[in-house]
GROMACS .gro file of C-alpha atoms in nm:
model
  461
    1UNK     CA    1   0.007  -0.014   0.008
    2UNK     CA    2   0.149   0.346  -0.097
    3UNK     CA    3   0.116   0.614   0.164
    4UNK     CA    4   0.118   0.971   0.097
    5UNK     CA    5   0.422   1.109   0.326
    6UNK     CA    6   0.328   1.466   0.306
    7UNK     CA    7   0.410   1.685   0.618
    8UNK     CA    8   0.066   1.650   0.752
    9UNK     CA    9   0.081   1.268   0.685
   10UNK     CA   10   0.416   1.229   0.871
   11UNK     CA   11   0.291   1.429   1.161
   12UNK     CA   12  -0.039   1.234   1.197
   13UNK     CA   13   0.144   0.909   1.172
   14UNK     CA   14   0.392   1.009   1.420
   15UNK     CA   15   0.089   1.097   1.646
   16UNK     CA   16  -0.086   0.767   1.557
   17UNK     CA   17   0.219   0.556   1.647
   18UNK     CA   18   0.286   0.742   1.967
   19UNK     CA   19  -0.039   0.656   2.087
   20UNK     CA   20  -0.066   0.287   1.941
   21UNK     CA   21   0.277   0.153   2.030
   22UNK     CA   22   0.208   0.114   2.394
   23UNK     CA   23  -0.132  -0.050   2.347
   24UNK     CA   24   0.039  -0.284   2.083
   25UNK     CA   25   0.312  -0.369   2.333
   26UNK     CA   26   0.050  -0.425   2.593
   27UNK     CA   27  -0.143  -0.650   2.371
   28UNK     CA   28   0.188  -0.819   2.240
   29UNK     CA   29   0.272  -0.890   2.596
   30UNK     CA   30  -0.064  -0.998   2.681
   31UNK     CA   31  -0.069  -1.232   2.377
   32UNK     CA   32   0.269  -1.392   2.437
   33UNK     CA   33   0.187  -1.449   2.804
   34UNK     CA   34  -0.171  -1.573   2.687
   35UNK     CA   35   0.010  -1.825   2.460
   36UNK     CA   36   0.234  -1.957   2.782
   37UNK     CA   37  -0.089  -1.947   2.999
   38UNK     CA   38  -0.268  -2.157   2.716
   39UNK     CA   39   0.014  -2.405   2.668
   40UNK     CA   40   0.035  -2.454   3.079
   41UNK     CA   41  -0.328  -2.549   3.084
   42UNK     CA   42  -0.280  -2.744   2.750
   43UNK     CA   43  -0.030  -2.942   2.896
   44UNK     CA   44  -0.285  -3.090   3.126
   45UNK     CA   45  -0.469  -3.230   2.821
   46UNK     CA   46  -0.772  -3.141   2.600
   47UNK     CA   47  -1.023  -3.156   2.873
   48UNK     CA   48  -0.865  -2.873   3.071
   49UNK     CA   49  -0.833  -2.650   2.749
   50UNK     CA   50  -1.202  -2.727   2.678
   51UNK     CA   51  -1.314  -2.646   3.022
   52UNK     CA   52  -1.175  -2.297   3.011
   53UNK     CA   53  -1.264  -2.236   2.646
   54UNK     CA   54  -1.637  -2.372   2.681
   55UNK     CA   55  -1.699  -2.057   2.902
   56UNK     CA   56  -1.442  -1.819   2.745
   57UNK     CA   57  -1.730  -1.644   2.541
   58UNK     CA   58  -1.917  -1.583   2.864
   59UNK     CA   59  -1.615  -1.410   3.022
   60UNK     CA   60  -1.595  -1.204   2.723
   61UNK     CA   61  -1.960  -1.100   2.770
   62UNK     CA   62  -1.875  -0.973   3.115
   63UNK     CA   63  -1.578  -0.759   2.974
   64UNK     CA   64  -1.845  -0.619   2.736
   65UNK     CA   65  -2.087  -0.539   2.998
   66UNK     CA   66  -1.855  -0.323   3.197
   67UNK     CA   67  -1.737  -0.142   2.854
   68UNK     CA   68  -2.031   0.071   2.883
   69UNK     CA   69  -1.863   0.285   3.112
   70UNK     CA   70  -1.529   0.291   2.986
   71UNK     CA   71  -1.651   0.359   2.616
   72UNK     CA   72  -1.888   0.633   2.746
   73UNK     CA   73  -1.632   0.808   2.960
   74UNK     CA   74  -1.330   0.772   2.724
   75UNK     CA   75  -1.548   0.971   2.440
   76UNK     CA   76  -1.646   1.239   2.688
   77UNK     CA   77  -1.289   1.276   2.859
   78UNK     CA   78  -1.118   1.272   2.498
   79UNK     CA   79  -1.353   1.591   2.386
   80UNK     CA   80  -1.282   1.766   2.708
   81UNK     CA   81  -0.890   1.721   2.682
   82UNK     CA   82  -0.934   1.835   2.303
   83UNK     CA   83  -1.103   2.141   2.448
   84UNK     CA   84  -0.844   2.192   2.742
   85UNK     CA   85  -1.113   2.150   3.017
   86UNK     CA   86  -0.906   1.952   3.222
   87UNK     CA   87  -1.082   2.011   3.557
   88UNK     CA   88  -1.410   1.897   3.418
   89UNK     CA   89  -1.239   1.576   3.278
   90UNK     CA   90  -1.123   1.492   3.620
   91UNK     CA   91  -1.468   1.548   3.776
   92UNK     CA   92  -1.599   1.284   3.515
   93UNK     CA   93  -1.317   1.039   3.662
   94UNK     CA   94  -1.474   1.033   3.993
   95UNK     CA   95  -1.827   0.951   3.859
   96UNK     CA   96  -1.685   0.690   3.615
   97UNK     CA   97  -1.510   0.523   3.919
   98UNK     CA   98  -1.841   0.465   4.118
   99UNK     CA   99  -2.033   0.354   3.797
  100UNK     CA  100  -1.740   0.088   3.733
  101UNK     CA  101  -1.740  -0.010   4.106
  102UNK     CA  102  -2.096  -0.062   4.142
  103UNK     CA  103  -2.146  -0.255   3.809
  104UNK     CA  104  -1.855  -0.484   3.876
  105UNK     CA  105  -2.001  -0.565   4.230
  106UNK     CA  106  -2.321  -0.661   4.036
  107UNK     CA  107  -2.123  -0.885   3.792
  108UNK     CA  108  -1.934  -1.051   4.076
  109UNK     CA  109  -2.266  -1.155   4.243
  110UNK     CA  110  -2.432  -1.239   3.916
  111UNK     CA  111  -2.124  -1.493   3.812
  112UNK     CA  112  -2.137  -1.655   4.161
  113UNK     CA  113  -2.511  -1.711   4.134
  114UNK     CA  114  -2.513  -1.844   3.777
  115UNK     CA  115  -2.184  -2.007   3.707
  116UNK     CA  116  -2.304  -2.367   3.755
  117UNK     CA  117  -2.568  -2.316   3.489
  118UNK     CA  118  -2.332  -2.126   3.220
  119UNK     CA  119  -2.154  -2.451   3.085
  120UNK     CA  120  -2.481  -2.646   3.039
  121UNK     CA  121  -2.639  -2.323   2.857
  122UNK     CA  122  -2.329  -2.331   2.623
  123UNK     CA  123  -2.410  -2.689   2.532
  124UNK     CA  124  -2.050  -2.792   2.714
  125UNK     CA  125  -1.974  -3.159   2.722
  126UNK     CA  126  -2.126  -3.267   3.073
  127UNK     CA  127  -1.769  -3.397   3.176
  128UNK     CA  128  -1.655  -3.024   3.156
  129UNK     CA  129  -1.942  -2.864   3.371
  130UNK     CA  130  -1.764  -2.888   3.709
  131UNK     CA  131  -1.442  -2.748   3.595
  132UNK     CA  132  -1.590  -2.457   3.382
  133UNK     CA  133  -1.801  -2.339   3.659
  134UNK     CA  134  -1.541  -2.343   3.923
  135UNK     CA  135  -1.311  -2.168   3.679
  136UNK     CA  136  -1.573  -1.896   3.630
  137UNK     CA  137  -1.641  -1.863   4.001
  138UNK     CA  138  -1.279  -1.811   4.088
  139UNK     CA  139  -1.209  -1.569   3.798
  140UNK     CA  140  -1.515  -1.339   3.924
  141UNK     CA  141  -1.312  -1.252   4.241
  142UNK     CA  142  -1.079  -1.039   4.017
  143UNK     CA  143  -1.372  -0.835   3.869
  144UNK     CA  144  -1.408  -0.555   4.140
  145UNK     CA  145  -1.061  -0.408   4.122
  146UNK     CA  146  -0.992  -0.507   3.766
  147UNK     CA  147  -1.313  -0.384   3.584
  148UNK     CA  148  -1.288  -0.074   3.778
  149UNK     CA  149  -0.923  -0.013   3.675
  150UNK     CA  150  -1.007  -0.108   3.329
  151UNK     CA  151  -1.285   0.168   3.290
  152UNK     CA  152  -1.032   0.433   3.431
  153UNK     CA  153  -0.779   0.318   3.219
  154UNK     CA  154  -1.007   0.402   2.914
  155UNK     CA  155  -1.020   0.767   3.043
  156UNK     CA  156  -0.650   0.758   3.052
  157UNK     CA  157  -0.645   0.647   2.685
  158UNK     CA  158  -0.871   0.894   2.568
  159UNK     CA  159  -0.645   1.180   2.732
  160UNK     CA  160  -0.369   1.039   2.539
  161UNK     CA  161  -0.193   0.847   2.797
  162UNK     CA  162  -0.165   0.481   2.680
  163UNK     CA  163   0.151   0.391   2.866
  164UNK     CA  164   0.006   0.347   3.206
  165UNK     CA  165  -0.253   0.079   3.083
  166UNK     CA  166   0.053  -0.090   2.897
  167UNK     CA  167   0.235  -0.112   3.219
  168UNK     CA  168  -0.049  -0.242   3.399
  169UNK     CA  169  -0.109  -0.528   3.127
  170UNK     CA  170   0.254  -0.606   3.184
  171UNK     CA  171   0.212  -0.657   3.562
  172UNK     CA  172  -0.107  -0.852   3.510
  173UNK     CA  173   0.055  -1.071   3.248
  174UNK     CA  174   0.381  -1.141   3.441
  175UNK     CA  175   0.185  -1.201   3.760
  176UNK     CA  176  -0.044  -1.441   3.586
  177UNK     CA  177   0.239  -1.643   3.432
  178UNK     CA  178   0.429  -1.666   3.768
  179UNK     CA  179   0.130  -1.761   3.953
  180UNK     CA  180   0.010  -2.030   3.681
  181UNK     CA  181   0.361  -2.210   3.712
  182UNK     CA  182   0.309  -2.263   4.118
  183UNK     CA  183  -0.070  -2.298   4.115
  184UNK     CA  184  -0.154  -2.532   3.808
  185UNK     CA  185   0.103  -2.794   3.860
  186UNK     CA  186   0.182  -3.027   4.157
  187UNK     CA  187   0.512  -3.032   4.322
  188UNK     CA  188   0.776  -3.192   4.099
  189UNK     CA  189   1.132  -3.206   3.990
  190UNK     CA  190   1.254  -2.962   3.740
  191UNK     CA  191   1.586  -2.943   3.547
  192UNK     CA  192   1.750  -2.588   3.506
  193UNK     CA  193   2.104  -2.572   3.339
  194UNK     CA  194   2.173  -2.920   3.384
  195UNK     CA  195   2.063  -2.914   3.749
  196UNK     CA  196   1.765  -3.089   3.900
  197UNK     CA  197   1.572  -2.936   4.176
  198UNK     CA  198   1.253  -2.982   4.356
  199UNK     CA  199   0.974  -2.728   4.256
  200UNK     CA  200   0.689  -2.659   4.503
  201UNK     CA  201   0.342  -2.655   4.333
  202UNK     CA  202  -0.041  -2.653   4.459
  203UNK     CA  203  -0.157  -2.875   4.158
  204UNK     CA  204  -0.477  -2.688   4.146
  205UNK     CA  205  -0.506  -2.724   3.749
  206UNK     CA  206  -0.800  -2.529   3.609
  207UNK     CA  207  -0.895  -2.357   3.953
  208UNK     CA  208  -0.526  -2.262   3.969
  209UNK     CA  209  -0.542  -2.094   3.643
  210UNK     CA  210  -0.871  -1.902   3.727
  211UNK     CA  211  -0.713  -1.804   4.077
  212UNK     CA  212  -0.377  -1.662   3.902
  213UNK     CA  213  -0.570  -1.469   3.676
  214UNK     CA  214  -0.808  -1.321   3.932
  215UNK     CA  215  -0.492  -1.218   4.149
  216UNK     CA  216  -0.307  -1.075   3.849
  217UNK     CA  217  -0.603  -0.874   3.707
  218UNK     CA  218  -0.660  -0.724   4.046
  219UNK     CA  219  -0.290  -0.606   4.058
  220UNK     CA  220  -0.347  -0.455   3.707
  221UNK     CA  221  -0.647  -0.276   3.821
  222UNK     CA  222  -0.475  -0.147   4.145
  223UNK     CA  223  -0.214  -0.001   3.956
  224UNK     CA  224  -0.425   0.200   3.741
  225UNK     CA  225  -0.633   0.331   4.015
  226UNK     CA  226  -0.320   0.425   4.226
  227UNK     CA  227  -0.170   0.587   3.919
  228UNK     CA  228  -0.465   0.804   3.891
  229UNK     CA  229  -0.463   0.917   4.253
  230UNK     CA  230  -0.105   1.040   4.190
  231UNK     CA  231  -0.037   1.384   4.107
  232UNK     CA  232   0.145   1.302   3.793
  233UNK     CA  233  -0.155   1.145   3.620
  234UNK     CA  234  -0.243   1.287   3.298
  235UNK     CA  235  -0.609   1.283   3.443
  236UNK     CA  236  -0.649   1.271   3.814
  237UNK     CA  237  -0.886   1.055   3.989
  238UNK     CA  238  -1.094   1.248   4.219
  239UNK     CA  239  -1.311   1.013   4.398
  240UNK     CA  240  -1.629   1.198   4.508
  241UNK     CA  241  -1.841   1.121   4.794
  242UNK     CA  242  -2.157   0.919   4.749
  243UNK     CA  243  -2.362   1.225   4.846
  244UNK     CA  244  -2.172   1.410   4.538
  245UNK     CA  245  -2.287   1.152   4.263
  246UNK     CA  246  -2.420   1.350   3.971
  247UNK     CA  247  -2.684   1.119   3.800
  248UNK     CA  248  -2.683   1.355   3.515
  249UNK     CA  249  -2.324   1.275   3.436
  250UNK     CA  250  -2.413   0.908   3.451
  251UNK     CA  251  -2.682   0.928   3.186
  252UNK     CA  252  -2.440   1.124   2.968
  253UNK     CA  253  -2.185   0.839   2.991
  254UNK     CA  254  -2.440   0.580   2.967
  255UNK     CA  255  -2.588   0.763   2.651
  256UNK     CA  256  -2.276   0.689   2.455
  257UNK     CA  257  -2.152   0.379   2.648
  258UNK     CA  258  -2.474   0.177   2.668
  259UNK     CA  259  -2.517   0.131   2.279
  260UNK     CA  260  -2.162   0.015   2.275
  261UNK     CA  261  -2.205  -0.206   2.538
  262UNK     CA  262  -2.522  -0.357   2.383
  263UNK     CA  263  -2.320  -0.387   2.058
  264UNK     CA  264  -2.048  -0.593   2.248
  265UNK     CA  265  -2.286  -0.800   2.458
  266UNK     CA  266  -2.502  -0.877   2.149
  267UNK     CA  267  -2.172  -0.998   1.964
  268UNK     CA  268  -2.054  -1.197   2.276
  269UNK     CA  269  -2.391  -1.365   2.309
  270UNK     CA  270  -2.343  -1.460   1.947
  271UNK     CA  271  -1.991  -1.582   2.019
  272UNK     CA  272  -2.144  -1.784   2.297
  273UNK     CA  273  -2.398  -1.939   2.043
  274UNK     CA  274  -2.101  -1.974   1.805
  275UNK     CA  275  -1.905  -2.167   2.096
  276UNK     CA  276  -2.186  -2.370   2.183
  277UNK     CA  277  -2.230  -2.498   1.810
  278UNK     CA  278  -1.846  -2.592   1.810
  279UNK     CA  279  -1.877  -2.742   2.164
  280UNK     CA  280  -2.174  -2.980   2.035
  281UNK     CA  281  -1.924  -3.129   1.774
  282UNK     CA  282  -1.700  -3.245   2.062
  283UNK     CA  283  -1.409  -3.182   2.293
  284UNK     CA  284  -1.147  -3.201   2.009
  285UNK     CA  285  -1.330  -2.934   1.833
  286UNK     CA  286  -1.368  -2.691   2.121
  287UNK     CA  287  -1.010  -2.745   2.220
  288UNK     CA  288  -0.871  -2.679   1.877
  289UNK     CA  289  -1.116  -2.378   1.863
  290UNK     CA  290  -0.992  -2.242   2.178
  291UNK     CA  291  -0.631  -2.275   2.103
  292UNK     CA  292  -0.694  -2.110   1.738
  293UNK     CA  293  -0.867  -1.801   1.908
  294UNK     CA  294  -0.555  -1.754   2.111
  295UNK     CA  295  -0.343  -1.733   1.771
  296UNK     CA  296  -0.609  -1.527   1.620
  297UNK     CA  297  -0.516  -1.272   1.884
  298UNK     CA  298  -0.196  -1.185   1.686
  299UNK     CA  299  -0.402  -0.974   1.473
  300UNK     CA  300  -0.616  -0.804   1.726
  301UNK     CA  301  -0.279  -0.696   1.897
  302UNK     CA  302  -0.222  -0.424   1.651
  303UNK     CA  303  -0.581  -0.350   1.566
  304UNK     CA  304  -0.635  -0.280   1.907
  305UNK     CA  305  -0.340  -0.043   1.946
  306UNK     CA  306  -0.456   0.155   1.614
  307UNK     CA  307  -0.803   0.138   1.733
  308UNK     CA  308  -0.728   0.310   2.058
  309UNK     CA  309  -0.525   0.561   1.868
  310UNK     CA  310  -0.804   0.642   1.626
  311UNK     CA  311  -1.033   0.681   1.961
  312UNK     CA  312  -0.805   0.938   2.131
  313UNK     CA  313  -0.728   1.145   1.822
  314UNK     CA  314  -1.078   1.164   1.680
  315UNK     CA  315  -1.239   1.286   2.024
  316UNK     CA  316  -0.945   1.519   2.108
  317UNK     CA  317  -0.977   1.694   1.762
  318UNK     CA  318  -1.363   1.713   1.752
  319UNK     CA  319  -1.311   1.865   2.104
  320UNK     CA  320  -1.082   2.129   1.962
  321UNK     CA  321  -1.320   2.181   1.679
  322UNK     CA  322  -1.110   2.035   1.406
  323UNK     CA  323  -1.351   1.786   1.222
  324UNK     CA  324  -1.120   1.758   0.910
  325UNK     CA  325  -0.812   1.649   1.124
  326UNK     CA  326  -1.049   1.407   1.322
  327UNK     CA  327  -1.129   1.245   0.970
  328UNK     CA  328  -0.792   1.246   0.847
  329UNK     CA  329  -0.665   1.084   1.165
  330UNK     CA  330  -0.918   0.793   1.142
  331UNK     CA  331  -0.831   0.721   0.781
  332UNK     CA  332  -0.446   0.736   0.839
  333UNK     CA  333  -0.489   0.475   1.153
  334UNK     CA  334  -0.707   0.247   0.922
  335UNK     CA  335  -0.432   0.240   0.632
  336UNK     CA  336  -0.162   0.170   0.881
  337UNK     CA  337  -0.350  -0.086   1.060
  338UNK     CA  338  -0.461  -0.267   0.722
  339UNK     CA  339  -0.087  -0.286   0.604
  340UNK     CA  340   0.041  -0.432   0.916
  341UNK     CA  341  -0.245  -0.708   0.969
  342UNK     CA  342  -0.213  -0.823   0.596
  343UNK     CA  343   0.135  -0.911   0.686
  344UNK     CA  344   0.010  -1.080   1.020
  345UNK     CA  345  -0.236  -1.295   0.799
  346UNK     CA  346   0.027  -1.409   0.575
  347UNK     CA  347   0.249  -1.512   0.874
  348UNK     CA  348  -0.016  -1.702   1.063
  349UNK     CA  349  -0.123  -1.873   0.743
  350UNK     CA  350   0.247  -1.986   0.677
  351UNK     CA  351   0.321  -2.115   1.026
  352UNK     CA  352  -0.025  -2.231   1.128
  353UNK     CA  353   0.131  -2.597   1.205
  354UNK     CA  354   0.410  -2.445   1.405
  355UNK     CA  355   0.203  -2.203   1.593
  356UNK     CA  356  -0.070  -2.466   1.695
  357UNK     CA  357   0.196  -2.713   1.809
  358UNK     CA  358   0.322  -2.464   2.068
  359UNK     CA  359   0.013  -2.532   2.279
  360UNK     CA  360  -0.098  -2.902   2.273
  361UNK     CA  361   0.071  -3.240   2.209
  362UNK     CA  362  -0.261  -3.389   2.092
  363UNK     CA  363  -0.228  -3.469   1.733
  364UNK     CA  364  -0.602  -3.451   1.657
  365UNK     CA  365  -0.621  -3.114   1.821
  366UNK     CA  366  -0.324  -2.986   1.622
  367UNK     CA  367  -0.476  -3.109   1.295
  368UNK     CA  368  -0.810  -2.926   1.346
  369UNK     CA  369  -0.641  -2.623   1.503
  370UNK     CA  370  -0.404  -2.570   1.225
  371UNK     CA  371  -0.681  -2.558   0.969
  372UNK     CA  372  -0.866  -2.298   1.188
  373UNK     CA  373  -0.562  -2.101   1.223
  374UNK     CA  374  -0.528  -2.086   0.814
  375UNK     CA  375  -0.886  -1.981   0.793
  376UNK     CA  376  -0.867  -1.701   1.049
  377UNK     CA  377  -0.565  -1.555   0.844
  378UNK     CA  378  -0.805  -1.441   0.589
  379UNK     CA  379  -0.992  -1.223   0.865
  380UNK     CA  380  -0.682  -1.009   0.945
  381UNK     CA  381  -0.749  -0.726   0.693
  382UNK     CA  382  -1.137  -0.720   0.773
  383UNK     CA  383  -1.031  -0.701   1.134
  384UNK     CA  384  -0.797  -0.391   1.073
  385UNK     CA  385  -1.071  -0.190   0.924
  386UNK     CA  386  -1.339  -0.316   1.153
  387UNK     CA  387  -1.127  -0.222   1.454
  388UNK     CA  388  -0.998   0.115   1.367
  389UNK     CA  389  -1.315   0.254   1.234
  390UNK     CA  390  -1.520   0.130   1.525
  391UNK     CA  391  -1.268   0.274   1.759
  392UNK     CA  392  -1.280   0.604   1.558
  393UNK     CA  393  -1.659   0.624   1.559
  394UNK     CA  394  -1.656   0.562   1.963
  395UNK     CA  395  -1.421   0.842   1.982
  396UNK     CA  396  -1.667   1.063   1.821
  397UNK     CA  397  -1.955   0.924   2.032
  398UNK     CA  398  -2.114   0.765   1.758
  399UNK     CA  399  -2.222   0.421   1.912
  400UNK     CA  400  -2.578   0.355   1.801
  401UNK     CA  401  -2.540   0.281   1.430
  402UNK     CA  402  -2.244   0.075   1.494
  403UNK     CA  403  -2.442  -0.108   1.761
  404UNK     CA  404  -2.718  -0.214   1.496
  405UNK     CA  405  -2.434  -0.303   1.226
  406UNK     CA  406  -2.266  -0.532   1.472
  407UNK     CA  407  -2.609  -0.692   1.609
  408UNK     CA  408  -2.713  -0.760   1.238
  409UNK     CA  409  -2.389  -0.878   1.105
  410UNK     CA  410  -2.331  -1.136   1.404
  411UNK     CA  411  -2.689  -1.273   1.408
  412UNK     CA  412  -2.781  -1.249   1.003
  413UNK     CA  413  -2.429  -1.360   0.878
  414UNK     CA  414  -2.234  -1.548   1.150
  415UNK     CA  415  -2.471  -1.738   1.326
  416UNK     CA  416  -2.735  -1.802   1.074
  417UNK     CA  417  -2.479  -1.909   0.829
  418UNK     CA  418  -2.313  -2.112   1.093
  419UNK     CA  419  -2.621  -2.290   1.188
  420UNK     CA  420  -2.680  -2.375   0.811
  421UNK     CA  421  -2.348  -2.491   0.723
  422UNK     CA  422  -2.216  -2.626   1.054
  423UNK     CA  423  -2.532  -2.779   1.221
  424UNK     CA  424  -2.785  -2.847   0.932
  425UNK     CA  425  -2.544  -2.958   0.670
  426UNK     CA  426  -2.278  -3.101   0.912
  427UNK     CA  427  -1.983  -2.950   0.726
  428UNK     CA  428  -1.773  -2.928   1.068
  429UNK     CA  429  -1.586  -2.664   1.275
  430UNK     CA  430  -1.387  -2.522   0.954
  431UNK     CA  431  -1.731  -2.424   0.780
  432UNK     CA  432  -1.849  -2.265   1.094
  433UNK     CA  433  -1.502  -2.059   1.115
  434UNK     CA  434  -1.542  -1.941   0.745
  435UNK     CA  435  -1.902  -1.785   0.868
  436UNK     CA  436  -1.687  -1.585   1.121
  437UNK     CA  437  -1.466  -1.447   0.835
  438UNK     CA  438  -1.762  -1.351   0.645
  439UNK     CA  439  -1.911  -1.176   0.960
  440UNK     CA  440  -1.618  -0.958   1.010
  441UNK     CA  441  -1.588  -0.886   0.639
  442UNK     CA  442  -1.946  -0.754   0.641
  443UNK     CA  443  -1.882  -0.552   0.954
  444UNK     CA  444  -1.560  -0.399   0.803
  445UNK     CA  445  -1.762  -0.262   0.494
  446UNK     CA  446  -2.059  -0.122   0.714
  447UNK     CA  447  -1.813   0.068   0.954
  448UNK     CA  448  -1.598   0.193   0.671
  449UNK     CA  449  -1.920   0.324   0.478
  450UNK     CA  450  -2.037   0.492   0.823
  451UNK     CA  451  -1.694   0.651   0.893
  452UNK     CA  452  -1.680   0.796   0.528
  453UNK     CA  453  -2.017   0.945   0.543
  454UNK     CA  454  -1.891   1.185   0.809
  455UNK     CA  455  -2.221   1.215   1.024
  456UNK     CA  456  -2.048   1.119   1.340
  457UNK     CA  457  -1.865   1.471   1.342
  458UNK     CA  458  -2.209   1.616   1.431
  459UNK     CA  459  -2.281   1.401   1.748
  460UNK     CA  460  -2.297   1.590   2.087
  461UNK     CA  461  -2.148   1.421   2.372
   0.00000   0.00000   0.00000
């Protein structure tokens, strides 16, 4: 792809990369540690991998629900920062803190209550139900601090600080990897540099992986909260008293964030149905699906970084009254992301067997997983466009139309087609994954059309 490197393009690209690279590094680190995490669980066998994979879509659903606070707050803060109204932006942070805290408390109670029913609802094999429910319950203990910190981290990104969340992500992933090492495995002998030594372990298996994640996520959330309480934060956290809660601000945040959360929840409910179709095929299929999803994350890593940059730049430039600059920044971010994700797609297609072999010794899972990795390599260009323009529209506060687009594409393209080809025609897990590619392609077209029409620039936040 030929880029026009005019002075404006160079300046815009530098700003995009300044904001994007910490997010890319955060995602890269998360992906690499996620690979190690998955490999650790995968070494216990296909049953352990499938137990986590069977409820992974439900965990995404919980993250989507909390996003209504982060997305709405980020769009408002980005506008205020662009207009140089920093005091008002910091007042928003206190309201977002309480909104996130109360919502995450509700999520914790909900998961503790409903966890035993989730695996059955997702059509998981009965042999997985106990471990899957236990995994969800243990994982939910990290919601309160992690989800609150996650929402506040969105405000920092909207203000142009992407490094704090990068560091918090690194803390979480290092802690998760170390804790996994001691919690998943039993006490054993290990050899380091030719020396065999005893290594203590708790031998908790799937439960150990969940506890490790809960503790690590809580550490990450604590870091963001403490950072925002400090004097050097780009946006300081001013925790107001309960008597000072401003419900007009809550409505303002939810007016923007609720459609985005509904969009993500609808997509994730669709992903739960999608996973249930795969789970019904068998343990090998869901294990291969879970591992291939991890490798698919190689594309979401740069897409997330450029989407975050687009969110911040579009919001800030609209706040400064620069409509043309906001449009130009969104388009440049999309071009850069597209070029990079084409390369990612080529790489994952070429190395599909080697990548899947990192996670499991099971030959059947390797065979199916490699096929799924090759299929998902074709979605990477669509993922670039979809992610960046979605992020740009969120930065402008345009969340209602994208909600409709994502809902329609997920259910009318991915789910309907997957049911026809994967269930009725019984063409297997590969056919189901091609329906996922078609869904992302459809969404990419819809988001591109929405952004280029430019109506988002007139939305009030």
